[in-house]
Short mmCIF file of C-alpha atoms and ligand atoms in Angstrom, two decimals:
data_model
loop_
_atom_site.label_atom_id
_atom_site.label_comp_id
_atom_site.label_asym_id
_atom_site.label_seq_id
_atom_site.Cartn_x
_atom_site.Cartn_y
_atom_site.Cartn_z
CA MET A 162 2.49 4.00 22.19
CA SER A 163 5.54 2.80 20.28
CA ASP A 164 8.73 4.78 20.70
CA ALA A 165 10.12 3.83 17.30
CA THR A 166 11.13 6.74 15.12
CA GLY A 167 12.66 7.27 11.71
CA PRO A 168 11.49 5.94 8.37
CA ALA A 169 9.61 2.65 8.34
CA LEU A 170 11.46 1.18 5.38
CA LEU A 171 9.73 -1.01 2.83
CA ALA A 172 11.52 -1.12 -0.55
CA ARG A 173 12.58 1.28 -3.29
CA ILE A 174 10.12 -0.34 -5.67
CA ILE A 175 6.77 -1.44 -4.31
CA ALA A 176 4.33 -3.33 -6.52
CA HIS A 177 1.13 -1.29 -6.41
CA ARG A 178 -1.88 -3.61 -5.96
CA GLY A 179 0.65 -6.29 -6.98
CA ALA A 180 2.09 -6.25 -10.50
CA SER A 181 -1.22 -4.70 -11.48
CA GLY A 182 -0.09 -3.52 -14.90
CA ASP A 183 0.26 -7.14 -15.99
CA ALA A 184 -2.25 -9.05 -13.85
CA PRO A 185 -5.62 -8.17 -12.26
CA GLU A 186 -5.04 -5.69 -9.44
CA ASN A 187 -5.13 -6.83 -5.82
CA THR A 188 -5.30 -10.52 -6.72
CA LEU A 189 -3.11 -13.44 -5.67
CA ALA A 190 -1.99 -13.63 -9.30
CA ALA A 191 -0.81 -10.01 -9.28
CA LEU A 192 1.02 -10.47 -5.98
CA SER A 193 2.66 -13.67 -7.13
CA LEU A 194 3.67 -12.02 -10.41
CA ALA A 195 5.21 -9.14 -8.45
CA ALA A 196 7.44 -11.67 -6.69
CA ASP A 197 8.24 -13.34 -10.02
CA HIS A 198 9.25 -9.90 -11.30
CA GLY A 199 11.70 -9.44 -8.45
CA ALA A 200 9.69 -7.18 -6.14
CA SER A 201 10.37 -7.52 -2.43
CA CYS A 202 7.33 -5.56 -1.29
CA VAL A 203 3.73 -5.01 -2.37
CA GLU A 204 0.88 -2.62 -1.64
CA ILE A 205 -2.73 -3.76 -1.25
CA ASP A 206 -6.07 -2.18 -0.34
CA VAL A 207 -8.22 -3.82 2.33
CA SER A 208 -11.87 -3.49 3.33
CA ILE A 209 -14.39 -5.82 4.97
CA SER A 210 -17.37 -7.93 3.95
CA ALA A 211 -20.83 -7.62 5.51
CA ASP A 212 -19.81 -10.24 8.06
CA GLY A 213 -16.56 -8.53 8.93
CA ILE A 214 -14.02 -10.56 6.93
CA PRO A 215 -11.14 -8.56 5.39
CA PHE A 216 -10.90 -8.73 1.59
CA VAL A 217 -8.31 -7.23 -0.71
CA HIS A 218 -9.98 -4.82 -3.12
CA HIS A 219 -9.63 -1.16 -4.06
CA ASP A 220 -13.09 0.23 -4.80
CA ASP A 221 -16.12 0.44 -2.51
CA LYS A 222 -18.05 -1.22 -5.32
CA LEU A 223 -17.38 -4.59 -6.89
CA ASP A 224 -18.34 -3.65 -10.42
CA ARG A 225 -15.06 -2.43 -11.98
CA CYS A 226 -12.81 -5.31 -10.93
CA THR A 227 -15.04 -8.31 -10.36
CA SER A 228 -18.04 -10.19 -11.68
CA GLY A 229 -20.06 -8.83 -8.75
CA GLN A 230 -22.15 -5.71 -8.39
CA GLY A 231 -22.78 -3.19 -5.66
CA LEU A 232 -20.94 -2.48 -2.45
CA LEU A 233 -18.40 -5.03 -1.23
CA CYS A 234 -19.39 -4.28 2.38
CA GLU A 235 -22.97 -5.39 1.66
CA HIS A 236 -21.94 -8.91 0.60
CA SER A 237 -21.06 -11.81 2.86
CA ALA A 238 -17.64 -13.43 2.65
CA ALA A 239 -19.27 -16.57 1.24
CA GLU A 240 -20.78 -14.49 -1.59
CA LEU A 241 -17.51 -12.68 -2.27
CA ASP A 242 -15.67 -16.01 -2.45
CA LEU A 243 -17.70 -16.87 -5.56
CA LEU A 244 -16.69 -13.78 -7.56
CA ASP A 245 -14.30 -13.60 -10.49
CA ALA A 246 -11.71 -10.88 -9.93
CA GLY A 247 -9.82 -11.70 -13.14
CA LYS A 248 -12.32 -9.87 -15.28
CA GLY A 249 -10.88 -7.71 -18.03
CA MET A 250 -7.44 -9.32 -18.23
CA PRO A 251 -7.04 -12.15 -20.70
CA GLY A 252 -5.84 -15.39 -19.13
CA TYR A 253 -7.00 -14.62 -15.61
CA SER A 254 -10.61 -15.72 -15.73
CA GLY A 255 -11.66 -17.33 -12.44
CA GLU A 256 -9.08 -15.51 -10.33
CA PRO A 257 -10.68 -15.18 -6.88
CA LEU A 258 -11.30 -11.99 -4.97
CA PRO A 259 -8.77 -12.70 -2.21
CA ARG A 260 -9.37 -12.78 1.49
CA LEU A 261 -6.61 -11.08 3.45
CA THR A 262 -5.76 -14.42 5.05
CA ALA A 263 -4.93 -15.90 1.65
CA VAL A 264 -2.79 -12.89 0.83
CA PHE A 265 -0.86 -13.18 4.10
CA ASP A 266 -0.19 -16.84 3.32
CA LEU A 267 1.12 -15.94 -0.12
CA LEU A 268 3.29 -13.08 1.12
CA GLN A 269 4.79 -15.33 3.77
CA ALA A 270 5.49 -18.05 1.23
CA ARG A 271 7.12 -15.56 -1.16
CA GLY A 272 8.86 -13.49 1.52
CA LEU A 273 7.23 -10.22 0.52
CA GLY A 274 6.94 -7.11 2.69
CA LEU A 275 3.65 -5.24 2.76
CA ASN A 276 2.14 -1.80 2.77
CA LEU A 277 -1.39 -2.56 3.88
CA GLU A 278 -3.65 0.32 2.92
CA ILE A 279 -6.70 0.36 5.18
CA LYS A 280 -9.61 1.33 2.91
CA PRO A 281 -12.73 1.30 5.05
CA ARG A 282 -16.17 2.03 3.69
CA LYS A 283 -17.15 5.32 5.32
CA GLY A 284 -18.73 4.52 8.69
CA LEU A 285 -17.03 1.12 8.97
CA GLU A 286 -13.64 2.38 10.12
CA ARG A 287 -13.70 0.72 13.54
CA GLU A 288 -14.88 -2.66 12.27
CA THR A 289 -12.39 -2.61 9.41
CA VAL A 290 -9.40 -1.72 11.57
CA ASP A 291 -10.36 -4.26 14.23
CA ALA A 292 -10.70 -7.07 11.69
CA ILE A 293 -7.40 -6.23 10.00
CA CYS A 294 -5.50 -5.87 13.27
CA ALA A 295 -6.87 -9.18 14.54
CA LEU A 296 -5.52 -10.94 11.48
CA VAL A 297 -2.17 -9.19 11.72
CA GLU A 298 -1.86 -10.30 15.34
CA GLU A 299 -2.88 -13.83 14.48
CA ARG A 300 -0.81 -14.50 11.37
CA TRP A 301 1.41 -11.74 10.02
CA PRO A 302 4.98 -13.14 9.94
CA ALA A 303 6.87 -10.78 12.24
CA HIS A 304 10.12 -10.99 10.27
CA LEU A 305 8.59 -9.33 7.20
CA PRO A 306 8.16 -5.54 6.92
CA LEU A 307 4.61 -4.27 7.44
CA VAL A 308 3.39 -0.67 7.32
CA PHE A 309 -0.22 0.47 7.60
CA SER A 310 -1.39 3.49 5.63
CA SER A 311 -4.76 5.10 5.02
CA PHE A 312 -6.47 8.16 3.62
CA SER A 313 -8.79 7.59 6.57
CA TRP A 314 -6.65 9.13 9.25
CA SER A 315 -9.10 8.14 11.97
CA SER A 316 -8.36 4.55 10.93
CA LEU A 317 -4.67 5.19 11.50
CA ALA A 318 -5.47 6.45 14.99
CA MET A 319 -7.47 3.28 15.69
CA ALA A 320 -4.69 1.08 14.31
CA ARG A 321 -2.24 2.92 16.55
CA GLU A 322 -4.36 2.15 19.62
CA ARG A 323 -4.67 -1.48 18.69
CA LEU A 324 -1.19 -2.25 17.30
CA PRO A 325 1.11 0.61 18.29
CA ASP A 326 4.25 -1.18 17.12
CA THR A 327 3.06 -1.61 13.55
CA PRO A 328 4.36 1.50 11.78
CA ARG A 329 2.02 3.87 10.00
CA GLY A 330 2.25 6.05 6.89
CA LEU A 331 0.08 9.13 6.56
CA LEU A 332 -1.55 8.73 3.16
CA VAL A 333 -2.16 12.02 1.33
CA GLY A 334 -2.48 13.43 -2.16
CA ALA A 335 -0.32 16.54 -2.27
CA ILE A 336 1.74 17.21 0.86
CA PRO A 337 -0.48 19.25 3.20
CA ASP A 338 0.94 22.41 4.78
CA ASP A 339 0.46 20.93 8.26
CA TRP A 340 2.25 17.64 7.48
CA GLN A 341 4.42 17.92 10.57
CA ALA A 342 1.45 18.27 12.94
CA LEU A 343 -0.45 15.50 11.16
CA THR A 344 2.38 12.97 11.22
CA ASP A 345 2.91 13.80 14.90
CA THR A 346 -0.79 13.50 15.71
CA TYR A 347 -1.14 10.09 14.08
CA GLY A 348 2.29 8.84 15.12
CA CYS A 349 3.33 8.29 11.51
CA ARG A 350 6.92 7.46 10.61
CA ASN A 351 6.16 7.71 6.88
CA ILE A 352 4.23 9.92 4.54
CA HIS A 353 2.82 8.31 1.38
CA CYS A 354 1.96 10.89 -1.25
CA ASP A 355 1.16 11.52 -4.89
CA GLY A 356 4.47 11.55 -6.76
CA ALA A 357 3.10 13.93 -9.38
CA SER A 358 3.00 16.90 -7.01
CA LEU A 359 5.95 16.29 -4.66
CA THR A 360 8.66 18.96 -5.02
CA PRO A 361 12.40 18.56 -4.31
CA GLN A 362 12.06 21.17 -1.55
CA GLN A 363 9.28 19.20 0.14
CA THR A 364 11.34 16.03 -0.19
CA ARG A 365 14.26 17.67 1.59
CA GLU A 366 12.05 19.01 4.40
CA LEU A 367 10.31 15.67 4.94
CA ARG A 368 13.61 13.83 5.02
CA GLN A 369 15.11 16.33 7.43
CA ALA A 370 12.15 15.66 9.71
CA GLY A 371 13.08 11.97 9.68
CA LEU A 372 10.07 10.76 7.73
CA GLY A 373 9.98 7.92 5.25
CA ILE A 374 8.63 9.11 1.88
CA TYR A 375 6.85 6.79 -0.55
CA CYS A 376 5.19 8.04 -3.75
CA TYR A 377 2.29 6.64 -5.76
CA THR A 378 1.66 5.79 -8.56
CA VAL A 379 4.82 6.05 -10.59
CA ASN A 380 4.86 4.07 -13.82
CA ASP A 381 7.26 6.28 -15.78
CA PRO A 382 10.85 5.13 -15.13
CA GLU A 383 12.28 8.62 -15.59
CA GLN A 384 9.85 10.06 -13.05
CA ALA A 385 10.81 7.25 -10.68
CA ALA A 386 14.50 8.08 -11.08
CA ARG A 387 13.86 11.78 -10.45
CA LEU A 388 11.83 11.10 -7.32
CA LEU A 389 14.39 8.64 -5.99
CA GLY A 390 17.10 11.23 -6.48
CA ILE A 391 18.90 9.27 -9.15
CA SER A 392 20.42 11.25 -11.99
CA GLY A 393 22.55 10.06 -14.85
CA GLU A 394 24.47 6.88 -14.17
CA GLN A 395 22.92 5.49 -11.03
CA SER A 396 26.01 3.80 -9.68
CA ALA A 397 28.11 6.95 -10.02
CA GLU A 398 25.67 9.63 -9.02
CA HIS A 399 23.04 8.16 -6.76
CA ASP A 400 22.91 10.07 -3.49
CA ALA A 401 21.30 7.71 -0.99
CA THR A 402 20.29 10.61 1.26
CA ALA A 403 18.42 12.51 -1.44
CA GLY A 404 15.07 11.71 -2.93
CA VAL A 405 12.22 9.60 -1.67
CA HIS A 406 12.64 6.18 -0.07
CA GLY A 407 10.48 4.36 -2.54
CA ILE A 408 7.77 4.45 -5.16
CA PHE A 409 4.61 2.46 -5.81
CA THR A 410 4.33 1.21 -9.37
CA ASP A 411 2.05 -1.01 -11.40
CA TYR A 412 5.14 -2.18 -13.35
CA PRO A 413 7.81 -3.28 -10.86
CA LYS A 414 9.81 -5.22 -13.46
CA ARG A 415 10.02 -2.33 -15.90
CA LEU A 416 11.17 0.08 -13.21
CA ALA A 417 13.69 -2.32 -11.71
CA GLU A 418 15.22 -2.87 -15.15
CA TYR A 419 15.47 0.88 -15.77
CA LEU A 420 16.86 1.66 -12.34
CA GLY A 421 19.24 -1.27 -12.38
CA THR A 422 18.05 -2.67 -9.08
O1 G3P B 228 -1.13 3.52 -1.09
C1 G3P B 228 -0.76 4.16 -2.27
C2 G3P B 228 -1.90 4.23 -3.24
O2 G3P B 228 -2.40 2.94 -3.43
C3 G3P B 228 -3.00 5.15 -2.76
O3 G3P B 228 -4.01 5.32 -3.70
O4 G3P B 228 -6.21 4.88 -4.70
O5 G3P B 228 -4.23 3.56 -5.44
O6 G3P B 228 -5.24 3.19 -3.20
P1 G3P B 228 -4.96 4.18 -4.28
MG1 MG B 229 -3.85 1.70 -2.44
#
């Protein structure tokens, strides 16, 4: 197991599913736009096709975000390659549903760090983690930050076995009472939580325990400032030891402009 401790730092502003407020979520276009908008780090969701190829997509089903129907995990990679993931956003028709390999290539080219959220279909945890870890070993550029996270904590345990040196974030909604035991159990240096329910007291306790704290999904600039511990004039009053380490947002440009970063 890795001996590394302390927060696994990503960035203060992380583009959630790419710049997904302005381009179709979890697509190459959204990730590229995040870089255009000044983001240095992105978050994506990853699951696998019927033949075990990792694809970047949030839902179990294809229907909401693509021209396909039914479960992603029941389609072959060749079938998924034909889908339109630009549906619903004008100007993005024909945007592919990206394979994780294509995303890694883009992130390397643009120099973007990554929070890779492992989103296995229930029952496919082992296959999903193995496929993702194989690709990370094969082609993730080691100089760029990479943190795994997952609501599927068993997947975090599997990722830890396979790639112990890739840091993990325990992904939760509200902070559970037993957060200390859970982060210990899964060897997590970070906790990634719902920003709507995180209290200042919890923030202090998590920081004192040496955890990195990242909050989703924060699109309101004032909420972002509160969570990051910024009050009033940022340059004068920002306490770098208070607040969370970063937030996930669908609008990285808007938040960076507000926060002055
Ligand atoms: O990883 C942060 C956030 O993406 C978790 O929720 O549903 O947007 O994947 P979700
Ligand atoms: Mg996610």
